[in-house]
C-alpha positions as a Markdown table, in Angstrom:
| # | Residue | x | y | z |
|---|---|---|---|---|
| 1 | Unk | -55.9 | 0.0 | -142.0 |
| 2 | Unk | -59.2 | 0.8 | -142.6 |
| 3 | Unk | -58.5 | 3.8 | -145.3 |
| 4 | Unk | -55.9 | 1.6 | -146.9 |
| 5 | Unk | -59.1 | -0.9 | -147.7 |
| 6 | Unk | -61.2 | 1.6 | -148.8 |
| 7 | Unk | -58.5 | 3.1 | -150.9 |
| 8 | Unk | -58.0 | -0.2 | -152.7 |
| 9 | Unk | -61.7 | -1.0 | -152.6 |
| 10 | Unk | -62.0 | 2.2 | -154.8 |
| 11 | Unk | -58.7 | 1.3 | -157.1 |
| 12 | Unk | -59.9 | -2.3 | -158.2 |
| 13 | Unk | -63.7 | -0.5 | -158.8 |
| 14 | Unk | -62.0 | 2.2 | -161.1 |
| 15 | Unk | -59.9 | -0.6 | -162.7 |
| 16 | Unk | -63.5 | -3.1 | -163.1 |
| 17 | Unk | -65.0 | 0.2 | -164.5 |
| 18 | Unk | -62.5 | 1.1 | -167.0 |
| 19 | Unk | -61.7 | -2.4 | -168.5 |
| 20 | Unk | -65.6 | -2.6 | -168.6 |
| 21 | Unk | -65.6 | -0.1 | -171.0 |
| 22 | Unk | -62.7 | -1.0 | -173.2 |
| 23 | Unk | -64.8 | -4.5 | -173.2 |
| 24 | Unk | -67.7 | -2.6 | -174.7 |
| 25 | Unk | -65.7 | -0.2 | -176.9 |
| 26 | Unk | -64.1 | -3.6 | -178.2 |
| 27 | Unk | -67.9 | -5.1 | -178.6 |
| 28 | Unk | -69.4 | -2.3 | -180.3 |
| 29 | Unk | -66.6 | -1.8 | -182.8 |
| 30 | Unk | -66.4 | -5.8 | -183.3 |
| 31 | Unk | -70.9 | -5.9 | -184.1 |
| 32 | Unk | -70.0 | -2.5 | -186.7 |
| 33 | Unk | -67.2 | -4.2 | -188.2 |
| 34 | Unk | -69.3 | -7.5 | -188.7 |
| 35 | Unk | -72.1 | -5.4 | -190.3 |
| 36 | Unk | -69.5 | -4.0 | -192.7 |
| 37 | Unk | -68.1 | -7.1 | -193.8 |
| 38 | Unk | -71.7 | -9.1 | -194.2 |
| 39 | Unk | -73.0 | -6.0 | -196.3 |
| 40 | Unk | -69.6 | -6.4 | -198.5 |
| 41 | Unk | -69.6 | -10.4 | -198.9 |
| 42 | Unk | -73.6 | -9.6 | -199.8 |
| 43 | Unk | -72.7 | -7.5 | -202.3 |
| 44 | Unk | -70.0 | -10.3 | -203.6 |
| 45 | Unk | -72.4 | -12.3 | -203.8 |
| 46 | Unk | -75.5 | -10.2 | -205.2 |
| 47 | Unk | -75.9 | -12.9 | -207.7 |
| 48 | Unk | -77.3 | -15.3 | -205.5 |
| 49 | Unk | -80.4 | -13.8 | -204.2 |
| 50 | Unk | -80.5 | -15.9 | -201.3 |
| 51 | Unk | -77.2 | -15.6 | -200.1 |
| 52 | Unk | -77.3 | -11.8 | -200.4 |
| 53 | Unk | -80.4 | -11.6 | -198.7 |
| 54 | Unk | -79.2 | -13.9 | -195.6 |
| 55 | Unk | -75.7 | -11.4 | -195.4 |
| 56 | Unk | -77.5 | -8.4 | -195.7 |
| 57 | Unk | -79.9 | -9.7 | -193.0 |
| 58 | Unk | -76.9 | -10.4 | -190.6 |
| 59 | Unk | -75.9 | -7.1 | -191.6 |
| 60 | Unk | -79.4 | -5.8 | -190.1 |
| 61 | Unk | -78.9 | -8.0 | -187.0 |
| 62 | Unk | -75.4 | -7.0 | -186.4 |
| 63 | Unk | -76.4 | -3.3 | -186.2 |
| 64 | Unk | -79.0 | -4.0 | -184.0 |
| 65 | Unk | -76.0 | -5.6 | -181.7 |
| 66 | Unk | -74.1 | -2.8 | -181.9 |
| 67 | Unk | -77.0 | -0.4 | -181.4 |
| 68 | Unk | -77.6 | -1.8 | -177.8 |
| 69 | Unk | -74.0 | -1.8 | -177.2 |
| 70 | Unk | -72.9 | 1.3 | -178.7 |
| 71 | Unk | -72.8 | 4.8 | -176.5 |
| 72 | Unk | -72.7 | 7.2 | -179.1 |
| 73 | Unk | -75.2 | 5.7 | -181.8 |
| 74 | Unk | -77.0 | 8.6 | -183.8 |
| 75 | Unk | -77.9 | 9.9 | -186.7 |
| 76 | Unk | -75.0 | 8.0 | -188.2 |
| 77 | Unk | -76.0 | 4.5 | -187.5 |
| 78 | Unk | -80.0 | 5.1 | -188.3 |
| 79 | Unk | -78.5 | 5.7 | -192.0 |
| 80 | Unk | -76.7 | 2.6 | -191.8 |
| 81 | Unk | -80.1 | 0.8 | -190.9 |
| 82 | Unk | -81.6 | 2.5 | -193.3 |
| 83 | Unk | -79.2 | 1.0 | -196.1 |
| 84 | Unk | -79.0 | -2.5 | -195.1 |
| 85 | Unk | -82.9 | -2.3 | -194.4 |
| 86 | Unk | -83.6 | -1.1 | -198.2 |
| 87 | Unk | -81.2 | -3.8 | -199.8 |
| 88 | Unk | -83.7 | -6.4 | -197.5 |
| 89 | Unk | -86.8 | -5.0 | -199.3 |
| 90 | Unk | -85.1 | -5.1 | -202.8 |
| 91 | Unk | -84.8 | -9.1 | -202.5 |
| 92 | Unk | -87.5 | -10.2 | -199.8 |
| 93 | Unk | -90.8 | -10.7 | -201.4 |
| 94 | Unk | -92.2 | -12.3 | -198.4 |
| 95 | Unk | -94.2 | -9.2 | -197.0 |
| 96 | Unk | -94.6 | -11.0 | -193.6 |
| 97 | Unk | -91.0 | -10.8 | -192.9 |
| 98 | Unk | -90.5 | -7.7 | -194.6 |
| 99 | Unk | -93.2 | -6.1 | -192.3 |
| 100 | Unk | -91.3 | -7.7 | -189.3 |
| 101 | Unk | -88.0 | -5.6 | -190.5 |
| 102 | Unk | -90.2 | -2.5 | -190.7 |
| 103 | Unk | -91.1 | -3.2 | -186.7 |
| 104 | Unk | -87.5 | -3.2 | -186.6 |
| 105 | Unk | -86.2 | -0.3 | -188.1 |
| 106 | Unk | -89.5 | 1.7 | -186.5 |
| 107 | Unk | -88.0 | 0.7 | -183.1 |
| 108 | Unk | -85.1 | 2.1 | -184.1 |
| 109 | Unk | -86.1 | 4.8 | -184.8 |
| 110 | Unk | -88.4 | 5.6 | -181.6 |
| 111 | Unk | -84.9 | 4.3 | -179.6 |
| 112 | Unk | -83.2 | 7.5 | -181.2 |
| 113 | Unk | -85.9 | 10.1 | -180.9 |
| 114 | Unk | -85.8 | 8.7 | -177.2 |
| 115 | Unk | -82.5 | 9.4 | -176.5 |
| 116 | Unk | -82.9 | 13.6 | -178.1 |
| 117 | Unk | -80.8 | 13.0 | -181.1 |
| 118 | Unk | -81.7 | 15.6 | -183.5 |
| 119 | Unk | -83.0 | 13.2 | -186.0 |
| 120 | Unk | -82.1 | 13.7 | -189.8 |
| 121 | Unk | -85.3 | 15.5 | -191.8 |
| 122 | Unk | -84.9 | 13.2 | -194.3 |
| 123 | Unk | -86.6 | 10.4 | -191.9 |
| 124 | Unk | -89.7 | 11.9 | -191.9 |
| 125 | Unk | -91.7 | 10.5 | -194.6 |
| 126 | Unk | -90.1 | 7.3 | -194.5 |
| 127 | Unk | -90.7 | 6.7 | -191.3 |
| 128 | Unk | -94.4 | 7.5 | -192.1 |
| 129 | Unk | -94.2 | 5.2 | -194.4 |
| 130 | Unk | -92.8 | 2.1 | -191.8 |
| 131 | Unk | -95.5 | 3.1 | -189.8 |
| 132 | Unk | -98.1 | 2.6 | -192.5 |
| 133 | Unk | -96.6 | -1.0 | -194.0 |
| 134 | Unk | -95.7 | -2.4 | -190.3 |
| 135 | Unk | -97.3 | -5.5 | -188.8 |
| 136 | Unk | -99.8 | -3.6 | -186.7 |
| 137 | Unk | -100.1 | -0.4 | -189.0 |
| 138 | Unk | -100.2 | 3.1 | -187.0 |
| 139 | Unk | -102.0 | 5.6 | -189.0 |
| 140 | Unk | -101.9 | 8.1 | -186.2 |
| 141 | Unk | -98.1 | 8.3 | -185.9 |
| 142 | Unk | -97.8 | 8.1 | -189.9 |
| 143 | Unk | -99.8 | 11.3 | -190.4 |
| 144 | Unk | -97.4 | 13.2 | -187.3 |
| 145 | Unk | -94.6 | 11.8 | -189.9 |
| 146 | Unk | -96.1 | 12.6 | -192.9 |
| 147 | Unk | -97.0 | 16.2 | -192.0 |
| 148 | Unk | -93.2 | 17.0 | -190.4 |
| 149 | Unk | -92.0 | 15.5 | -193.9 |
| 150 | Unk | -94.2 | 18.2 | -195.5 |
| 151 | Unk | -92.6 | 21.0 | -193.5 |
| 152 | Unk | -89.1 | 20.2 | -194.3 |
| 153 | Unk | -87.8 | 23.1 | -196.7 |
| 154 | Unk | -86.1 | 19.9 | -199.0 |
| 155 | Unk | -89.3 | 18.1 | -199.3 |
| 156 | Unk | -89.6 | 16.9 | -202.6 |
| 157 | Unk | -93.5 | 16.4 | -204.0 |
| 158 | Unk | -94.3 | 13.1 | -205.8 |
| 159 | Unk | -97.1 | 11.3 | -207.5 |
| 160 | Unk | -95.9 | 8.9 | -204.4 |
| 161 | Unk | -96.4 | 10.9 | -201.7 |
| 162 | Unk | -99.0 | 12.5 | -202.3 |
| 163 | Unk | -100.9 | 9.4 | -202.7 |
| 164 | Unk | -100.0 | 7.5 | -199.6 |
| 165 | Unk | -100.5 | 10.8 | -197.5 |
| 166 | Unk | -103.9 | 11.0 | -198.3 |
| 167 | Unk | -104.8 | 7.2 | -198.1 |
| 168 | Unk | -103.0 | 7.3 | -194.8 |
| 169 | Unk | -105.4 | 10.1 | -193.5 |
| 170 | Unk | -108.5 | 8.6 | -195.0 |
| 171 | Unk | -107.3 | 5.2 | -193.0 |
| 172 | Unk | -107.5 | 7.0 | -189.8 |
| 173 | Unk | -111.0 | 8.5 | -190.7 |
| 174 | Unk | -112.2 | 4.9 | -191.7 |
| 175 | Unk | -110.7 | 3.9 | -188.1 |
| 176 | Unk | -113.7 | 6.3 | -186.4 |
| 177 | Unk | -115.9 | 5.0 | -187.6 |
| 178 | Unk | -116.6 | 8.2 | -190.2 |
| 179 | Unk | -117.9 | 9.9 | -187.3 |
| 180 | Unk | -115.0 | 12.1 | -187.1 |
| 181 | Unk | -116.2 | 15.5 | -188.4 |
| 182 | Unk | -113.0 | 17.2 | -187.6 |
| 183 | Unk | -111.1 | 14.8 | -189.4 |
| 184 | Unk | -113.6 | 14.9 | -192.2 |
| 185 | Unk | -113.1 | 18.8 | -192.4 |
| 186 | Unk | -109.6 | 18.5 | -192.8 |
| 187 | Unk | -110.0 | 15.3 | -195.9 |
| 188 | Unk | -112.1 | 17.5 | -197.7 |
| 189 | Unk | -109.5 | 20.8 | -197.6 |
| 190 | Unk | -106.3 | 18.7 | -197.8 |
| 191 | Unk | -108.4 | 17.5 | -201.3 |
| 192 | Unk | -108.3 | 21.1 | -202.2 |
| 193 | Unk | -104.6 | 21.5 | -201.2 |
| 194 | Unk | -103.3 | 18.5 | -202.9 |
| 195 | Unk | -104.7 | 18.8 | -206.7 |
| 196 | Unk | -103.2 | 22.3 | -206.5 |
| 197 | Unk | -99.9 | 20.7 | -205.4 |
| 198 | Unk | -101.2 | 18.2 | -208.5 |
| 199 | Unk | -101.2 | 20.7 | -211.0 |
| 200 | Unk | -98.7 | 22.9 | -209.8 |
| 201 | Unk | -96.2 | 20.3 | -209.8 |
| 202 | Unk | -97.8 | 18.5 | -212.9 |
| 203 | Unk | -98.4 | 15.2 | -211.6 |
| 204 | Unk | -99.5 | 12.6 | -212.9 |
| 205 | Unk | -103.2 | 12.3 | -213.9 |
| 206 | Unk | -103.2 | 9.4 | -211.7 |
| 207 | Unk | -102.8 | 11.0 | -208.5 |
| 208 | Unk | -105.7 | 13.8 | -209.1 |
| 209 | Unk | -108.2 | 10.1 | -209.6 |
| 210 | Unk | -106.4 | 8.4 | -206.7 |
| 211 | Unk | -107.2 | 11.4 | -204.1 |
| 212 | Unk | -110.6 | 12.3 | -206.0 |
| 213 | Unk | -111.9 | 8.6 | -205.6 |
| 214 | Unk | -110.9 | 8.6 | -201.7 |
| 215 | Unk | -112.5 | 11.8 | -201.7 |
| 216 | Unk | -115.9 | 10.7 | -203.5 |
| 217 | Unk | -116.1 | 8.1 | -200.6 |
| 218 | Unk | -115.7 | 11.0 | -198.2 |
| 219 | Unk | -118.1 | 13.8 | -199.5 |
| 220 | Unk | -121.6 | 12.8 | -200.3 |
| 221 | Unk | -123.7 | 16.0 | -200.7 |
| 222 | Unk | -123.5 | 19.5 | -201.5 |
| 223 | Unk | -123.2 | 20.4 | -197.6 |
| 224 | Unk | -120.4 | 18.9 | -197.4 |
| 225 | Unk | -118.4 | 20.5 | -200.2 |
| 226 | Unk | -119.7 | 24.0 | -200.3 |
| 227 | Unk | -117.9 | 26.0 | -197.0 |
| 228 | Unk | -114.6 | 24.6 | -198.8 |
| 229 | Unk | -115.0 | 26.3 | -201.7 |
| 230 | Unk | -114.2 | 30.2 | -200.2 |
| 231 | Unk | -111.2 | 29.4 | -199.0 |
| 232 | Unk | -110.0 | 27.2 | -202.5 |
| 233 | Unk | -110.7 | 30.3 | -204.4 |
| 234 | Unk | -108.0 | 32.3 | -202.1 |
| 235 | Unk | -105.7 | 30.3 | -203.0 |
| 236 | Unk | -106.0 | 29.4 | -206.7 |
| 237 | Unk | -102.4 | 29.0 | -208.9 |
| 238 | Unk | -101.6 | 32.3 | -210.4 |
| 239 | Unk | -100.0 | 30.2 | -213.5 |
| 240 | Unk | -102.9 | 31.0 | -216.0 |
| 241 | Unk | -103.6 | 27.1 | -217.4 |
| 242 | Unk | -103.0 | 25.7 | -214.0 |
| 243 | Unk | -106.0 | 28.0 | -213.1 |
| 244 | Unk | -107.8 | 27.3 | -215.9 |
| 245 | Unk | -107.6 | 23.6 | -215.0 |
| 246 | Unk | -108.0 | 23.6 | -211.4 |
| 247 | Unk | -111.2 | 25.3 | -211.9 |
| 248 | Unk | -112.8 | 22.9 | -214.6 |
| 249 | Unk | -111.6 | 20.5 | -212.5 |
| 250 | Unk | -113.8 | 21.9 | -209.6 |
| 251 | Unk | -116.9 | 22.8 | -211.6 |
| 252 | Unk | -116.5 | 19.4 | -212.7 |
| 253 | Unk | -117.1 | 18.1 | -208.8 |
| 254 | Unk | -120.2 | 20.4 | -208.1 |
| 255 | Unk | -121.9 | 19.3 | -211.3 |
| 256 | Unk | -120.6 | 15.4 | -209.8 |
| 257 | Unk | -122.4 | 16.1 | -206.4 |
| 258 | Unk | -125.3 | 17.9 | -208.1 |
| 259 | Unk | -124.4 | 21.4 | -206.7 |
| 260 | Unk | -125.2 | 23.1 | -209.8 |
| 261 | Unk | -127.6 | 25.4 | -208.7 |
| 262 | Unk | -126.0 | 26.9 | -205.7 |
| 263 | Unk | -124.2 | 30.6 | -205.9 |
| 264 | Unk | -120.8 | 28.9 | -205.7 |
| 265 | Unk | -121.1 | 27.4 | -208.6 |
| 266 | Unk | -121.8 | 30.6 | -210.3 |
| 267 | Unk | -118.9 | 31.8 | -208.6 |
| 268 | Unk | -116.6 | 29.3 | -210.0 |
| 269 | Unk | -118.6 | 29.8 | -213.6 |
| 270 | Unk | -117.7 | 33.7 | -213.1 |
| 271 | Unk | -114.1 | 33.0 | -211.5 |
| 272 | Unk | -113.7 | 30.5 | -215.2 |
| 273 | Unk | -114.8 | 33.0 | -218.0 |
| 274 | Unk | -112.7 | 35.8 | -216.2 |
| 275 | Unk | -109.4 | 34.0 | -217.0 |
| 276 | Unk | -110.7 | 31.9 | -219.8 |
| 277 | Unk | -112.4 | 33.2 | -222.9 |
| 278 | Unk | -112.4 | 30.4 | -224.8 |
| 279 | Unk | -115.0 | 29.0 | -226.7 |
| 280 | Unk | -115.9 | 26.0 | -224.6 |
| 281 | Unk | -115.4 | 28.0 | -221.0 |
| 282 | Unk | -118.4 | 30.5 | -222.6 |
| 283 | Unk | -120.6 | 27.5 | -223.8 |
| 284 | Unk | -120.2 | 26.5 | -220.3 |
């Protein structure tokens, strides 16, 4: 009598067990399905502003229910979140609440990595990105972003990037206190590294003043600058008026932080009127 119990015991718990799951099979295909249809009627709708924004805000909310409920949520499904949460930022001017959906999607995106999903390269730099425009900015986790982004072989430079890259490291130099000589080190040769990415993807002017300006409030005196300048010259651009450039560019800075009279400058002089011939590089 006693094994027949436990034999049924065990029955009904294998029964509870498997219509639990069909319940949240049913649940997690009913919160994707909702998604779909509030990102479609948003799109119906895309000439109401408000409206769209509201469905494509359900949207966000219903993939956040069907995250939680979902077994198998991946790669997949961050996309998804990614899509609904750009058509949110397209419309919502309110930066308050867009920072709150950048919270969001960050969570999301921590929930994943949690789990061992092999996360998409593509995520990289934005996710640096969330964590720079979230409510409570993370400068520290940007940069671990920013510099996987830069490893990925499909990384594609940009006036952009390059930009918010450097502000983002200067932000977590600013956060010492400037006492952070390490960091410090590493500002003044990722300003070498990134105006030759500058010129050797022909940027925009912009972003050689944008990264020179952060710099200016980083370096103050010759000291500073001068045990750089071996290891720049290893690595010049072998294209002949990138050089050129790059080099004007740096003799520029010495003259800037009154380095004129030290032997790297002659260096660079030398390094110049070896590639350069021109009238103006001998005046100089």
């Amino acid at each position: 009598m006693k094994l027949k119990t436990t034999h049924t015991f065990f029955i009904l718990l294998f029964c509870f067990i498997s219509s639990a799951q069909v319940d949240v099979a049913k649940q997690c295909k009913k919160a994707k399905y909702d998604a779909q249809q509030s990102r479609l009627k948003a799109k119906e709708f895309s000439n109401d502003k408000k409206l769209a924004l509201s469905l494509y805000k359900a949207e966000f909310n219903f993939l956040l229910k069907a995250e939680g409920i979902c077994q198998n949520y991946s790669n997949k499904g961050l996309k998804l979140f990614l899509r609904s949460f750009s058509s949110i930022k397209k419309i919502q001017k309110d930066k308050v609440l867009t920072a709150k959906y950048t919270d969001s999607i960050i969570g999301v995106y921590e929930r994943t990595n949690a789990k061992g999903i092999q996360i998409d390269s593509m995520f990289f730099g934005r996710a640096a990105t969330w964590y720079t425009r979230s409510s409570a900015p993370d400068y520290f986790k940007a940069d671990v972003q920013f510099q996987k982004a830069q490893s990925w072989s499909k990384f594609k430079v940009s006036d952009y990037n390059t930009q918010v890259y450097y502000k983002n490291l200067y932000n977590i130099y600013v956060k010492s206190n400037r006492t952070d000589n390490e960091l410090k080190k590493r500002l003044i040769s990722e300003y070498f590294r990134l105006s030759m990415v500058i010129s050797d993807n022909k940027l925009k002017p912009n972003s050689q003043l944008f990264i020179s300006k952060i710099f200016n409030n980083v370096v103050r005196s010759c000291e500073d600058i001068l045990p750089e300048l071996a290891g720049y010259l290893k690595t010049l651009p072998q294209q002949q008026d990138v050089k050129i450039n790059a080099l004007n560019n740096f003799i520029d800075l010495l003259d800037q932080k009154k380095c004129s009279d030290s032997p790297e400058y002659e260096i660079l002089i030398d390094t110049l009127l070896k590639v350069d011939r021109s009238v103006n590089s001998v005046l100089a």
